[in-house]
Amino acid sequence: MAEIKDPENTIILETTKGKVVIQLLPEVAPEHVARIKELAREKAYDGVVFHRVINDFMAQTGDVKFGKKGGESFNPGRAGMGGSEKPDLKAEFSAVSHIRGTCSMARSQNPNSANSQFFICFTDAPWLNKQYSVWGQVIEGMDNVDKIKKGEPVVDPDSIVSMRVAADV
């Protein structure tokens, strides 16, 4: 397993394809990191599907409203259109590049609309740089991210089994 140097700023993401360890970047996007940790600690991401997974681009998840299997509002046809009950976040764009393993917030056309959804890049995506808020980097388990079932929308999608702050496990 990857060495976890800062458990308070590391996420352990258990997916239906295996474990993924993500190093958080609070110095880059403090508000986005705080939101990810808050939702992880509430277990809001548990059961959430990867609703949009594009080969050679990224895997998107995090719709805790419509994308949570077993949730009262679960609706596979609407997965990707919801977020949490928390307010949207102000953009925290940075000079950090979107490379393989980058974790970044999804949003609408409004730069200040990130809420709970995020994506993990399969490959370098420089056209996203300075337009999406990067909050983490996969340090272990990209092979498991690569195995996530592809589609737009995904039929019978893979999901997050659990998402925890390493300090809590």
XYZ file of C-alpha atoms in Angstrom, residues 2-157:
156
model
C 1.093 3.568 -0.676
C 2.712 5.332 2.239
C 0.174 7.689 3.782
C 2.169 10.677 5.018
C -0.797 12.852 6.037
C -3.837 10.733 7.037
C -6.002 13.830 7.579
C -5.437 14.764 3.933
C -5.720 11.332 2.334
C -8.872 9.653 1.040
C -9.329 5.902 0.868
C -11.849 5.219 -1.869
C -13.140 1.658 -2.038
C -14.843 1.032 -5.392
C -16.522 -1.996 -6.914
C -13.238 -2.411 -8.852
C -10.905 -2.073 -5.841
C -9.141 0.438 -3.621
C -7.962 3.889 -4.712
C -5.862 6.130 -2.449
C -6.062 9.874 -3.078
C -3.700 12.514 -1.661
C -5.707 15.667 -0.952
C -4.317 19.084 -1.888
C -5.584 21.525 0.772
C -2.943 24.088 -0.192
C -4.403 24.171 -3.741
C -8.164 24.050 -3.072
C -8.888 24.358 0.665
C -12.663 24.746 0.378
C -13.035 21.857 -2.078
C -10.867 19.586 0.087
C -12.962 20.548 3.123
C -16.162 19.653 1.217
C -14.800 16.293 0.023
C -13.759 15.417 3.587
C -17.071 16.622 5.019
C -19.119 14.487 2.604
C -16.799 11.495 3.081
C -17.193 11.759 6.861
C -20.984 11.895 6.436
C -20.704 8.720 4.302
C -22.562 10.657 1.585
C -20.471 9.097 -1.204
C -21.073 5.479 -0.140
C -23.065 3.730 -2.883
C -22.705 6.553 -5.431
C -22.318 5.369 -9.025
C -19.771 6.391 -11.650
C -22.418 7.827 -13.994
C -20.215 9.245 -16.770
C -17.035 7.395 -17.714
C -15.315 8.337 -20.965
C -12.510 6.137 -22.282
C -9.143 7.948 -22.429
C -10.594 10.920 -20.525
C -12.162 10.572 -17.071
C -14.511 8.793 -14.642
C -17.155 11.030 -13.027
C -19.055 10.306 -9.817
C -20.244 12.091 -6.704
C -23.933 12.825 -7.373
C -25.030 12.124 -3.807
C -28.660 13.010 -4.627
C -29.572 11.060 -7.785
C -26.558 8.746 -8.035
C -26.626 7.022 -4.632
C -27.800 3.413 -4.920
C -30.357 2.779 -2.205
C -30.841 6.515 -1.623
C -34.384 7.878 -1.517
C -33.825 9.989 -4.664
C -31.750 7.414 -6.602
C -32.548 7.790 -10.281
C -30.031 6.377 -12.792
C -31.556 8.552 -15.527
C -30.867 11.708 -13.521
C -27.480 10.689 -12.067
C -25.114 13.550 -12.784
C -27.752 16.254 -12.334
C -27.632 16.494 -8.549
C -25.385 17.367 -5.682
C -25.540 17.651 -1.933
C -27.786 19.893 0.146
C -24.740 22.065 0.853
C -24.159 25.351 -1.009
C -22.143 25.350 -4.219
C -18.467 26.237 -3.917
C -16.586 29.217 -5.312
C -14.036 28.114 -7.927
C -10.492 27.462 -6.718
C -8.730 27.249 -10.071
C -4.977 26.751 -9.876
C -1.852 26.101 -11.912
C -2.018 22.372 -11.023
C -2.328 20.413 -14.281
C -4.949 17.796 -15.034
C -2.777 14.704 -15.510
C -3.419 10.990 -15.126
C -4.861 10.461 -11.654
C -5.892 14.068 -11.025
C -9.091 14.455 -8.985
C -11.069 17.562 -9.844
C -14.551 18.921 -9.195
C -17.261 18.649 -11.815
C -19.451 21.705 -12.368
C -21.993 23.270 -14.720
C -21.179 26.156 -17.068
C -21.038 28.380 -13.976
C -17.457 28.255 -12.627
C -18.817 28.592 -9.069
C -21.198 25.611 -9.240
C -19.077 22.712 -7.918
C -20.858 20.892 -5.108
C -20.262 17.151 -4.605
C -19.498 15.669 -8.029
C -15.943 14.979 -9.071
C -13.923 13.168 -11.691
C -10.661 11.282 -11.903
C -8.603 11.735 -15.090
C -7.533 8.567 -16.951
C -5.061 10.586 -19.036
C -3.594 14.086 -19.211
C -6.340 16.633 -20.014
C -4.582 20.005 -20.395
C -7.706 21.695 -21.828
C -9.230 21.459 -18.315
C -6.353 23.351 -16.671
C -7.367 26.532 -14.806
C -11.054 25.779 -15.545
C -11.817 23.132 -12.899
C -10.825 22.974 -9.238
C -8.184 20.290 -8.667
C -8.372 18.883 -5.124
C -6.425 15.623 -5.191
C -4.121 13.139 -6.897
C -4.396 9.347 -6.970
C -1.283 7.872 -5.329
C -2.382 4.235 -5.501
C -5.018 2.242 -7.395
C -5.139 3.910 -10.819
C -5.279 0.362 -12.213
C -8.638 0.031 -10.421
C -9.856 3.365 -11.798
C -8.926 2.095 -15.278
C -11.279 -0.897 -14.768
C -14.389 1.238 -14.091
C -17.107 0.434 -16.624
C -17.295 3.043 -19.401
C -20.350 4.778 -20.850
C -22.353 7.982 -21.183
C -24.528 7.034 -19.383
C -23.023 3.862 -17.952
C -25.247 0.767 -18.065
C -25.093 -1.102 -14.726
C -22.399 1.292 -13.435
